[in-house]
Tab-separated table of C-alpha atoms and ligand atoms in Angstrom:
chain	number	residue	atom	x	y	z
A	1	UNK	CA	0.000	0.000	0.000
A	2	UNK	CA	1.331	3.516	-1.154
A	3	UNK	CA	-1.330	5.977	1.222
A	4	UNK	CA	0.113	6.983	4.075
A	5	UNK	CA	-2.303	6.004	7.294
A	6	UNK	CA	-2.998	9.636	7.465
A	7	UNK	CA	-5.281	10.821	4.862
A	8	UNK	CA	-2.476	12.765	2.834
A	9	UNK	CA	-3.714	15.716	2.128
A	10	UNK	CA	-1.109	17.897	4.103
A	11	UNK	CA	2.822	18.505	3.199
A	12	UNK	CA	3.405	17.182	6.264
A	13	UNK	CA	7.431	18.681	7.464
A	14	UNK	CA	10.000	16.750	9.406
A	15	UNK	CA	8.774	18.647	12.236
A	16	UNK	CA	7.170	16.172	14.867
A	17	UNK	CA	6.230	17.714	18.156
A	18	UNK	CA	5.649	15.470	20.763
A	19	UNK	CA	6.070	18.037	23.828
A	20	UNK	CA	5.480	21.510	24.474
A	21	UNK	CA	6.322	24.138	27.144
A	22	UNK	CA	5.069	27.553	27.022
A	23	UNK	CA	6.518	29.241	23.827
A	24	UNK	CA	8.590	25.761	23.104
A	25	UNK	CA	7.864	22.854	21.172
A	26	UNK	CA	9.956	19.472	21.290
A	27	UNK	CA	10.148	16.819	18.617
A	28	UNK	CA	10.707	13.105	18.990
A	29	UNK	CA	14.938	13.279	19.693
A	30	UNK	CA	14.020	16.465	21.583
A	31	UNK	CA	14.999	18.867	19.246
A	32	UNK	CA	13.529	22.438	20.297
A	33	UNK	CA	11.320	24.744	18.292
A	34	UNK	CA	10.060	28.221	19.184
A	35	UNK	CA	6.503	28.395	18.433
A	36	UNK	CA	5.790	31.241	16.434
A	37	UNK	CA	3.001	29.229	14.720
A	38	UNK	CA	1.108	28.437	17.790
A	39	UNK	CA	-1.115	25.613	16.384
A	40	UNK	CA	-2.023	28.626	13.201
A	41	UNK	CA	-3.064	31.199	15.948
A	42	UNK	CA	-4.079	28.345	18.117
A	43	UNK	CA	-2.441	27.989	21.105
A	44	UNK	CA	-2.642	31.356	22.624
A	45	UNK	CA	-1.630	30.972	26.408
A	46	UNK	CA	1.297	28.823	24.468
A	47	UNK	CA	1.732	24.814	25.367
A	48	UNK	CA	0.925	23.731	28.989
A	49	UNK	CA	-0.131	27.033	30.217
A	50	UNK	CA	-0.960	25.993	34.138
A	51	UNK	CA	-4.721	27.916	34.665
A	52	UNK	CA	-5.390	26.017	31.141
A	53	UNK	CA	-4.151	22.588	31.734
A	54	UNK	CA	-5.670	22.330	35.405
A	55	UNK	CA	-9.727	23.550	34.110
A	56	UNK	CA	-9.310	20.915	31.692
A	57	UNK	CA	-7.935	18.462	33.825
A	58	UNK	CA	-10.151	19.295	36.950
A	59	UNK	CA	-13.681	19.394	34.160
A	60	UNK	CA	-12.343	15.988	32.667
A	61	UNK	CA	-12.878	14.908	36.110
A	62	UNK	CA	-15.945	16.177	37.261
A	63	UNK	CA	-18.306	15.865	33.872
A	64	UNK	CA	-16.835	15.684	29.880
A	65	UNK	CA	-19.977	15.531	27.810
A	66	UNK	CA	-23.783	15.592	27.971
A	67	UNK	CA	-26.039	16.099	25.625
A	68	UNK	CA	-27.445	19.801	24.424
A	69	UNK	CA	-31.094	17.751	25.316
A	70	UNK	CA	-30.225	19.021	28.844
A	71	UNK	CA	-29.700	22.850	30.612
A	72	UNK	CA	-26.167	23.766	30.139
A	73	UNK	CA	-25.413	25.673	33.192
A	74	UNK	CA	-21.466	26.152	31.775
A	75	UNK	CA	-22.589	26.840	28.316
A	76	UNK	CA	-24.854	29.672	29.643
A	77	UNK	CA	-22.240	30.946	31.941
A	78	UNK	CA	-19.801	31.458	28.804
A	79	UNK	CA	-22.534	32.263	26.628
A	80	UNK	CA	-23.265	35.263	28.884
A	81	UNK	CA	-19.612	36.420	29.187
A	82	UNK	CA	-19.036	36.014	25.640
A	83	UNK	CA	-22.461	38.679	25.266
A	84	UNK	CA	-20.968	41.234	27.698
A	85	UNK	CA	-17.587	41.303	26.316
A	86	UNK	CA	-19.444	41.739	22.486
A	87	UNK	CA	-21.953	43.174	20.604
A	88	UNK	CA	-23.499	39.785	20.416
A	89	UNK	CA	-26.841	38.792	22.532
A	90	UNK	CA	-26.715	34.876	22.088
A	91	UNK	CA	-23.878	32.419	21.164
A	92	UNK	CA	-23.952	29.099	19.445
A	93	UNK	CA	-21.260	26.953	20.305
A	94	UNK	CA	-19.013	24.480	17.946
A	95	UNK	CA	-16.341	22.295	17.616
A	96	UNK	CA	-14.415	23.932	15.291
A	97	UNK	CA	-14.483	27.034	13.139
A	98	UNK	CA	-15.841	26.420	9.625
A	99	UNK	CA	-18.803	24.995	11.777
A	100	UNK	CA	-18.852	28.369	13.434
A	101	UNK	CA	-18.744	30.047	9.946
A	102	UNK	CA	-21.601	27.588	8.766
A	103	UNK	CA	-23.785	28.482	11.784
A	104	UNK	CA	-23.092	31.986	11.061
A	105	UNK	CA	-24.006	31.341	7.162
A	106	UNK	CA	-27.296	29.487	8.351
A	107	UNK	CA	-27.782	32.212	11.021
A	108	UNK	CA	-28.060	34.948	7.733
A	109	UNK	CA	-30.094	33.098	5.872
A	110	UNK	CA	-32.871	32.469	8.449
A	111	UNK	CA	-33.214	35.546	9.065
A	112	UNK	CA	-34.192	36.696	6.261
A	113	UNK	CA	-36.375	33.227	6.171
A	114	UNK	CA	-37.776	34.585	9.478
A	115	UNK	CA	-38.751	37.875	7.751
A	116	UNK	CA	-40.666	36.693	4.979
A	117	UNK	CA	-37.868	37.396	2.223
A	118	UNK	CA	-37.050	33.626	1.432
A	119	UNK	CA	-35.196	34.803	-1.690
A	120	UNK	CA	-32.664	36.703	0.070
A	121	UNK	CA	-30.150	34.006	0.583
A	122	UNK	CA	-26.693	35.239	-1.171
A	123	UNK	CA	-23.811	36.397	0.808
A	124	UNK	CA	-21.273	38.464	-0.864
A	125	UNK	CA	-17.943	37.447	0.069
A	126	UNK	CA	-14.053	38.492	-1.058
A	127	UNK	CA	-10.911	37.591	-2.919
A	128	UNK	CA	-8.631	35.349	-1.069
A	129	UNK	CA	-11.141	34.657	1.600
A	130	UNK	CA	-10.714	31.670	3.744
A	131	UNK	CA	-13.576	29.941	5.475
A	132	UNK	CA	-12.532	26.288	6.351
A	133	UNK	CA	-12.983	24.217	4.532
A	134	UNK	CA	-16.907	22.616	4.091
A	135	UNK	CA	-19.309	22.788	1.206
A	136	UNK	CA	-20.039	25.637	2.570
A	137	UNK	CA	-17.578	27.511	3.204
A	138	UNK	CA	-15.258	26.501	0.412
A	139	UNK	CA	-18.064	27.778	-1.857
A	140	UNK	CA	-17.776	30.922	-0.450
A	141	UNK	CA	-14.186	31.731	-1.506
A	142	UNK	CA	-12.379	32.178	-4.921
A	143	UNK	CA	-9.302	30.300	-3.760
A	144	UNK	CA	-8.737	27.551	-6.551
A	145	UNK	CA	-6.705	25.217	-4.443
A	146	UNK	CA	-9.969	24.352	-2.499
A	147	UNK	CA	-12.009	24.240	-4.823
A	148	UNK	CA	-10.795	22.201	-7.243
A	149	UNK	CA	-12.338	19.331	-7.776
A	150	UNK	CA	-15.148	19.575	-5.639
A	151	UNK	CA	-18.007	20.662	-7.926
A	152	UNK	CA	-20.681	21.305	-7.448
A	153	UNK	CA	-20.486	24.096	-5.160
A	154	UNK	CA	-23.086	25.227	-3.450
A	155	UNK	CA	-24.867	28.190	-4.638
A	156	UNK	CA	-25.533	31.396	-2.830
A	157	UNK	CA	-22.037	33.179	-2.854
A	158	UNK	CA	-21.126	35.902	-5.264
A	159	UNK	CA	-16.969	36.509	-4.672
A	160	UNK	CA	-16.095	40.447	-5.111
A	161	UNK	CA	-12.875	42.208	-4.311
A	162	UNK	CA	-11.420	42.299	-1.208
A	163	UNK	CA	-11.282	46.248	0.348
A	164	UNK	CA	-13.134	46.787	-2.783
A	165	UNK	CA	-15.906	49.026	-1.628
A	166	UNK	CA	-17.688	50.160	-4.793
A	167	UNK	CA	-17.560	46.294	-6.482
A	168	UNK	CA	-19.012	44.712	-3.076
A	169	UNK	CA	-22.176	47.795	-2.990
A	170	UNK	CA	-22.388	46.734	-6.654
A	171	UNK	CA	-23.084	43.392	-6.101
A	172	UNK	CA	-25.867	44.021	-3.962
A	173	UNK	CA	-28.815	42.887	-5.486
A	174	UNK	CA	-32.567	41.452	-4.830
A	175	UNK	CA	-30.912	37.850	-3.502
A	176	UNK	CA	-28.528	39.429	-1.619
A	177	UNK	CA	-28.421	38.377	1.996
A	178	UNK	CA	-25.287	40.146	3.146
A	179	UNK	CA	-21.607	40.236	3.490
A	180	UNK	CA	-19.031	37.173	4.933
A	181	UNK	CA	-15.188	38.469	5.348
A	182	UNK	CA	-12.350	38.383	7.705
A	183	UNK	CA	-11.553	41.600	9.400
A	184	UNK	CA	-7.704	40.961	8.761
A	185	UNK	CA	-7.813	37.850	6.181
A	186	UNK	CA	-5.724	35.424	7.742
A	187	UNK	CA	-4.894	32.278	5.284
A	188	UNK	CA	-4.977	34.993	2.081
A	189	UNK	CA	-1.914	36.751	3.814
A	190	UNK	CA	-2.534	38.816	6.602
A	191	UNK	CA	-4.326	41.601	4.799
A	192	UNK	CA	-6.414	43.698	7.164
A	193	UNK	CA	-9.243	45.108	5.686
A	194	UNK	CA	-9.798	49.179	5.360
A	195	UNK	CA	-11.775	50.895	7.825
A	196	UNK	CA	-13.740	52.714	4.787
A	197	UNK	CA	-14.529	49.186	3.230
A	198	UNK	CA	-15.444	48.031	6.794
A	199	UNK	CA	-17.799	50.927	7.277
A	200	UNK	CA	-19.137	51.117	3.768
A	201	UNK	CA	-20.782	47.548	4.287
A	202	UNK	CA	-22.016	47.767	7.474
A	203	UNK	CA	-23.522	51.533	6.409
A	204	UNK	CA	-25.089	49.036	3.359
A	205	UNK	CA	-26.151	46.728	5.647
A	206	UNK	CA	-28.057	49.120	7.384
A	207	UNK	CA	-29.570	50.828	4.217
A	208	UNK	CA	-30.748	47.531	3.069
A	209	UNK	CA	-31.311	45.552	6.008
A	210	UNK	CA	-28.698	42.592	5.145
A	211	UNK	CA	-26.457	40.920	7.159
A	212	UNK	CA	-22.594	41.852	7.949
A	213	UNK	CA	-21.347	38.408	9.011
A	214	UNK	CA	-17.260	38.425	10.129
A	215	UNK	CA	-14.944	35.498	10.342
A	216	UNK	CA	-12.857	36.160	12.804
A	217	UNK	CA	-11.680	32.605	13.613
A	218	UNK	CA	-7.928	33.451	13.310
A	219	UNK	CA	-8.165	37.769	13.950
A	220	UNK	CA	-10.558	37.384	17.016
A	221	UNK	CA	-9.846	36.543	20.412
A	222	UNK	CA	-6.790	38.691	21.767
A	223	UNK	CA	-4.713	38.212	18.757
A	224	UNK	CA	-4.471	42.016	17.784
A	225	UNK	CA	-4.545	43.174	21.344
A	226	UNK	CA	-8.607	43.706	21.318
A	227	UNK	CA	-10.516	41.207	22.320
A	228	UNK	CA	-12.174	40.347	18.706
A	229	UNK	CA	-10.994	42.627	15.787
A	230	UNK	CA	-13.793	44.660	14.582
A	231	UNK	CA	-13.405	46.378	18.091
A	232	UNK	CA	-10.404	48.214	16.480
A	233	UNK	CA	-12.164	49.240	13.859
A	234	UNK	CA	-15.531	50.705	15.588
A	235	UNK	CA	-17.830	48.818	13.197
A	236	UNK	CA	-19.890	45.767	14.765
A	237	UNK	CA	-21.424	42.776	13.026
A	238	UNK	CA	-24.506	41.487	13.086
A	239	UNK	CA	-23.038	37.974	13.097
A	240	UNK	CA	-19.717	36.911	14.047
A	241	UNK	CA	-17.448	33.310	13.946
A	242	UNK	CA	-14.622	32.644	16.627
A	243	UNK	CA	-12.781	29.784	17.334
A	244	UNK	CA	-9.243	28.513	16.764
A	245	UNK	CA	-7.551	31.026	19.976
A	246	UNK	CA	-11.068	30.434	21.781
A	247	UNK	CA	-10.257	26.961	23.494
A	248	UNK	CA	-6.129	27.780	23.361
A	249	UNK	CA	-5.734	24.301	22.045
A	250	UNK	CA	-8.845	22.866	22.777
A	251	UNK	CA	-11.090	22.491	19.956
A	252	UNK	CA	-14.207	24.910	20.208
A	253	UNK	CA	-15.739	27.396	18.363
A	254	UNK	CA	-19.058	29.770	19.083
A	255	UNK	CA	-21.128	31.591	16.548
A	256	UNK	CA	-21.862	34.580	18.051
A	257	UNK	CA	-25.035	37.249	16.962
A	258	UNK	CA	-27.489	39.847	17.811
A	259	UNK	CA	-30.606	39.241	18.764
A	260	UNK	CA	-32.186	40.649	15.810
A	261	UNK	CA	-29.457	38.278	13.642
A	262	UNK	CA	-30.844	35.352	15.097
A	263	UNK	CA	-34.591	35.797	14.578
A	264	UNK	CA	-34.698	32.982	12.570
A	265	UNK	CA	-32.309	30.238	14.953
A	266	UNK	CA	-35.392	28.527	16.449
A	267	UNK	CA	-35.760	25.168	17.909
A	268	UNK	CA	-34.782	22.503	15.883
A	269	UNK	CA	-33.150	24.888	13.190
A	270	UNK	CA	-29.359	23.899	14.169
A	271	UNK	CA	-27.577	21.715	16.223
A	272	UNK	CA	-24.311	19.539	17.439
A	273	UNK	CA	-23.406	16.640	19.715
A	274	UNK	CA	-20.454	17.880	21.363
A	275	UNK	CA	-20.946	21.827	20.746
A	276	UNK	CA	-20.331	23.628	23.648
A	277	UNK	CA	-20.323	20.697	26.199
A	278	UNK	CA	-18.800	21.150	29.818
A	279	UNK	CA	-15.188	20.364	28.683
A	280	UNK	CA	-15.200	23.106	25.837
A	281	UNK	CA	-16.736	25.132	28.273
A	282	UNK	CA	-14.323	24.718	30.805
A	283	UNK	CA	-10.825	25.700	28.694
A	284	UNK	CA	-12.682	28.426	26.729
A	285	UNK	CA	-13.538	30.001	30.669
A	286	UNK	CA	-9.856	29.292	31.402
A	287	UNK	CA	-8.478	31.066	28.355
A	288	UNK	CA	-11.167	34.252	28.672
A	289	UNK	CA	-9.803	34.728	32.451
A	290	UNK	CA	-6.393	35.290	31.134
A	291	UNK	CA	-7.233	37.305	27.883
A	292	UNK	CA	-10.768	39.045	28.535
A	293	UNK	CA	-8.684	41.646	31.177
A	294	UNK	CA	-7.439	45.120	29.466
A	295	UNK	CA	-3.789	44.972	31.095
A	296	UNK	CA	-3.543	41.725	29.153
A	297	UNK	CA	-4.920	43.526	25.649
A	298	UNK	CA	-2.368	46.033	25.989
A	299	UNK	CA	0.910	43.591	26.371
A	300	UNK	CA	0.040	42.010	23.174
A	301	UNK	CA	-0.577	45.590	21.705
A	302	UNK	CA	3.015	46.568	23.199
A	303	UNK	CA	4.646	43.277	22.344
A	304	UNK	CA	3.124	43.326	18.702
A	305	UNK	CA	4.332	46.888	18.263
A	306	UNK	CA	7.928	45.700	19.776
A	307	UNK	CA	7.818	42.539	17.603
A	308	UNK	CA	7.018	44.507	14.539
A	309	UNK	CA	9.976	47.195	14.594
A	310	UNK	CA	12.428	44.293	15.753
A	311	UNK	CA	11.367	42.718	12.558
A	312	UNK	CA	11.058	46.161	10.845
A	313	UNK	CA	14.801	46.966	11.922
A	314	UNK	CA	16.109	43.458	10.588
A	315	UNK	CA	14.295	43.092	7.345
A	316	UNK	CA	17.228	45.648	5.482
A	317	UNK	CA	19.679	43.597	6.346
A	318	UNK	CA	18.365	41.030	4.078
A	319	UNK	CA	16.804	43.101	1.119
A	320	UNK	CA	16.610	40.356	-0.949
A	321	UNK	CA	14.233	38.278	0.760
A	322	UNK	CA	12.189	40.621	2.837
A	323	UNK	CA	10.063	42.995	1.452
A	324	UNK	CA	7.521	44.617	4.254
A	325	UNK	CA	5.599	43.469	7.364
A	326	UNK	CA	1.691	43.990	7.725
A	327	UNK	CA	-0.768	42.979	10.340
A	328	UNK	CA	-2.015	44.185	13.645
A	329	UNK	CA	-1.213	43.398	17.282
A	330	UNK	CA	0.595	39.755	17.236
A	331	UNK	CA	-1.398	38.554	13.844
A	332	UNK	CA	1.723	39.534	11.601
A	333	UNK	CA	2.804	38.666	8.149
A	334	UNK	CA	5.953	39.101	6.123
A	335	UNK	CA	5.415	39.692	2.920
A	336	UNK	CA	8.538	38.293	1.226
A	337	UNK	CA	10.630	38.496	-2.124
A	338	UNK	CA	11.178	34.994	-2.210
A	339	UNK	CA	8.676	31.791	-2.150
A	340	UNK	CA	7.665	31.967	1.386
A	341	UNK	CA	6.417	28.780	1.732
A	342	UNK	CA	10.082	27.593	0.406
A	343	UNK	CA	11.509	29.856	3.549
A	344	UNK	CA	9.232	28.389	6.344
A	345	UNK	CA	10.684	25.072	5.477
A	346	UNK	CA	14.025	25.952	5.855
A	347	UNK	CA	13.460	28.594	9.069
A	348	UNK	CA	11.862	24.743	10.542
A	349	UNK	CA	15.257	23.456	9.940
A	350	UNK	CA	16.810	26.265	11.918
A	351	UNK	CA	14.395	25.716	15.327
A	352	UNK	CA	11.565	28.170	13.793
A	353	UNK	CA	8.200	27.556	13.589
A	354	UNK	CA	5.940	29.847	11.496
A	355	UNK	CA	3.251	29.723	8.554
A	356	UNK	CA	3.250	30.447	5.163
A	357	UNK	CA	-0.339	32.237	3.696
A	358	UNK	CA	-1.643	33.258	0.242
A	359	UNK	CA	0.506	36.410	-1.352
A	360	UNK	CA	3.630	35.267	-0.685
A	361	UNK	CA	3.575	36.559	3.075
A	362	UNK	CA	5.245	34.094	6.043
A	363	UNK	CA	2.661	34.600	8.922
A	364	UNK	CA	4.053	34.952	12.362
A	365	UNK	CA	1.476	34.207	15.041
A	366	UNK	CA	2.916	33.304	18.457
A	367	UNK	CA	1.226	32.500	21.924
A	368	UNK	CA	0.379	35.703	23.240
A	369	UNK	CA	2.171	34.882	25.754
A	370	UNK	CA	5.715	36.094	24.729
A	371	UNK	CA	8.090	37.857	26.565
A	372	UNK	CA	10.881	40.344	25.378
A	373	UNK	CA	13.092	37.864	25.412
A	374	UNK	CA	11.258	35.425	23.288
A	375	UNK	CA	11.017	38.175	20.852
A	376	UNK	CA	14.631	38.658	20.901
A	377	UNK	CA	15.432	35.422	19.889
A	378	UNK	CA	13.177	34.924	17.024
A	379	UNK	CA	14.172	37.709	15.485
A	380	UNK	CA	18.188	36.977	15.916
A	381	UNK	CA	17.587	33.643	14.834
A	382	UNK	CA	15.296	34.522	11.738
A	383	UNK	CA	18.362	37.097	10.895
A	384	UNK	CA	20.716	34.593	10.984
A	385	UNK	CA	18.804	32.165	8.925
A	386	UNK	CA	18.003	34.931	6.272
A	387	UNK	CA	21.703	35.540	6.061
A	388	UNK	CA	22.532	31.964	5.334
A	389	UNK	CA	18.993	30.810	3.350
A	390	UNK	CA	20.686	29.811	-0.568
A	391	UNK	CA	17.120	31.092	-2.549
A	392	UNK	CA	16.041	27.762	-4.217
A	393	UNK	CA	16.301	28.547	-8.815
A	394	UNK	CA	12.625	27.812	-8.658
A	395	UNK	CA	11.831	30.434	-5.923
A	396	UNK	CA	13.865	33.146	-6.943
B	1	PLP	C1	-8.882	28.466	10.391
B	1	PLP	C2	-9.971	29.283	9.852
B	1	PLP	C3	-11.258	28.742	9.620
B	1	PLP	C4	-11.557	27.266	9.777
B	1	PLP	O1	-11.371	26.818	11.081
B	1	PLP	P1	-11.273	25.254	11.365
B	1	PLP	O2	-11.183	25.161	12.862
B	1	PLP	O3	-10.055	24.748	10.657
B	1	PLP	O4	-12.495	24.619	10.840
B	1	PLP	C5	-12.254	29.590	9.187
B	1	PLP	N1	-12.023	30.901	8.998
B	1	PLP	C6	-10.821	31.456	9.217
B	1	PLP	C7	-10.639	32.921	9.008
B	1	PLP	C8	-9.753	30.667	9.623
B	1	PLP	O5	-8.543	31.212	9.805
């Protein structure tokens, strides 16, 4: 047999991490990697964070799963916090976040549903977007890598230009439901959207009574030094996705919306087995103690800004390969002159963990957790790998 036991549809490195410790990850012989990945904006509170670890450990113990058939007292009790840190007014909770995306996506449509306007079921959605990685939401992106060979897709998405205002207002038509994007698009390469474009659809969605539905599965939670994204930019959803930070390693996601947003989410209308059962509950508690507190939003404001000039300082010294860095807070991308995917290989080789995304950009997302000194070696050691990387003939 040729397949590998895991279904191989990842470029899986020579990396294997069997252990991790705070910003640290060890492989099998016990080589050590700093985590600037963290799990792709996963792992927040970085690997074996104590207040994590023990609510896990301590819910494990005392009740794992029941059914959503029952009262949740510990989904209501993050439900609620999750509604007074947000705009939101109710919260569906998932396992992951294209099921928080889909919720969100079913959550628009019903509402119109719920208003009599059945035919308003098309969400307008942007360039590069990335949405996991369902029917759904895989139908709701122009990325031809994953769609390819899944057709049909599922109608109801009309793809327009990302931060392009006057083609997404354009698109607006009698079917038109509302708008899907990410704040700061993560997988397309760190590309945070413009305030005007921001404001222009949510001063369209108000005109025509549609929905503004973000993504913020990889922007949200902490990672730009607000609690979820759009908070930076002063212009609130009517519908939002979280997850991947959410659980800081856990898997959970939440759907979070209005009140008015979820006119249509009536009994029997959605649904999931393990969504939001004690466990879930319990590390996505642990994780809001730590971030949900305003000295905490300002470190990773203060350590993105410190972060980003480091890296800002470097990137001359190696004009060949580095071009600029975008991003906000400690959701940063550098956009690079050179295959980038080609250079997160070989930083992996040097001890360095980080992502490539879409536009040629290497994404650098580490546990929010960092300290100055963590930042000092990551960018020494990314220096010193720049000054050595040999640009593969194909990536040059
Ligand atoms: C990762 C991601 C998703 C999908 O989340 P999964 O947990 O992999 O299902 C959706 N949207 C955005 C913006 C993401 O970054």
């Amino acid at each position: 047999m040729a397949i590998t036991p895991l279904m191989p549809v990842y470029p899986r490195s020579p990396v294997r991490p069997v252990r991790g410790e705070g910003v640290y990850l060890y492989g099998e012989q016990g080589e050590r990697y700093l985590d600037f990945a963290a799990g792709i904006a996963v792992n927040i509170l970085g690997h074996g964070h104590p207040h994590l670890t023990r609510a896990i450990q301590d819910q494990a113990a005392t009740l794992m799963h029941v059914s959503n058939l029952y009262g949740s007292p510990q989904g209501e009790a993050f439900a609620r916090r999750l509604c007074e840190l947000t705009f939101a007014d109710t919260v569906f909770f998932t396992n992951s976040g294209v099921e928080a995306v889909e919720c969100s996506i079913k959550t628009a449509r019903r509402y119109h549903f719920a208003k009599g306007r059945p035919e308003k079921h098309d969400l307008i959605t942007f360039s590069n977007a990335f949405h996991g990685r369902t029917m759904g939401t895989i139908s709701a992106t122009d990325q031809a890598k994953m769609i390819d060979g899944f057709a049909p897709l599922l109608p109801g998405f009309k793809v327009r230009e990302f931060n392009d205002l006057d083609a997404a207002l354009a698109a607006i038509d009698e079917n038109t439901a509302g708008f899907l994007l990410e704040p700061i698009q993560g997988e397309g390469g760190i590309r945070p959207a413009t305030h005007e474009f921001l404001a222009g659809l949510r001063a369209a969605c108000d005109e025509h009574d549609l929905m503004l539905v973000f993504d913020e599965v990889q922007c949200g939670v902490a990672r730009t030094g607000q609690l979820y994204a759009y908070q930076h930019y002063d212009v609130v959803p009517d519908i939002m996705a979280s997850a991947k930070g959410i659980g800081g390693g856990f898997p959970l996601g939440a759907c979070l919306a209005s009140e008015k947003a979820a006119a249509g989410m009536v009994i029997g209308t959605h649904g999931s087995t393990y969504g939001g059962n004690p466990l879930a509950m319990a590390a996505g508690q642990a994780v809001f103690d730590i971030v949900a507190d305003d000295e905490f939003l300002a470190e990773v404001k203060q350590k993105g800004e410190r972060l980003r000039s480091a890296l800002e300082q470097m990137m001359p010294n190696h004009d060949h390969l580095f071009d600029s860095v975008r991003g906000v807070g400690l959701m940063l991308g550098i956009k690079m002159k050179t295959d980038s995917r080609a250079f997160v290989n070989y930083l992996r080789t040097k001890g360095l963990l980080t992502v490539a995304a879409g536009d040629n950009v290497m994404r650098v997302l580490p546990p929010l957790t960092i300290e100055e000194e963590h930042i000092r070696e990551f960018v020494e050691t990314l220096s010193a790998a720049a000054g050595e990387y040999e640009v593969p003939a194909e990536a040059a």
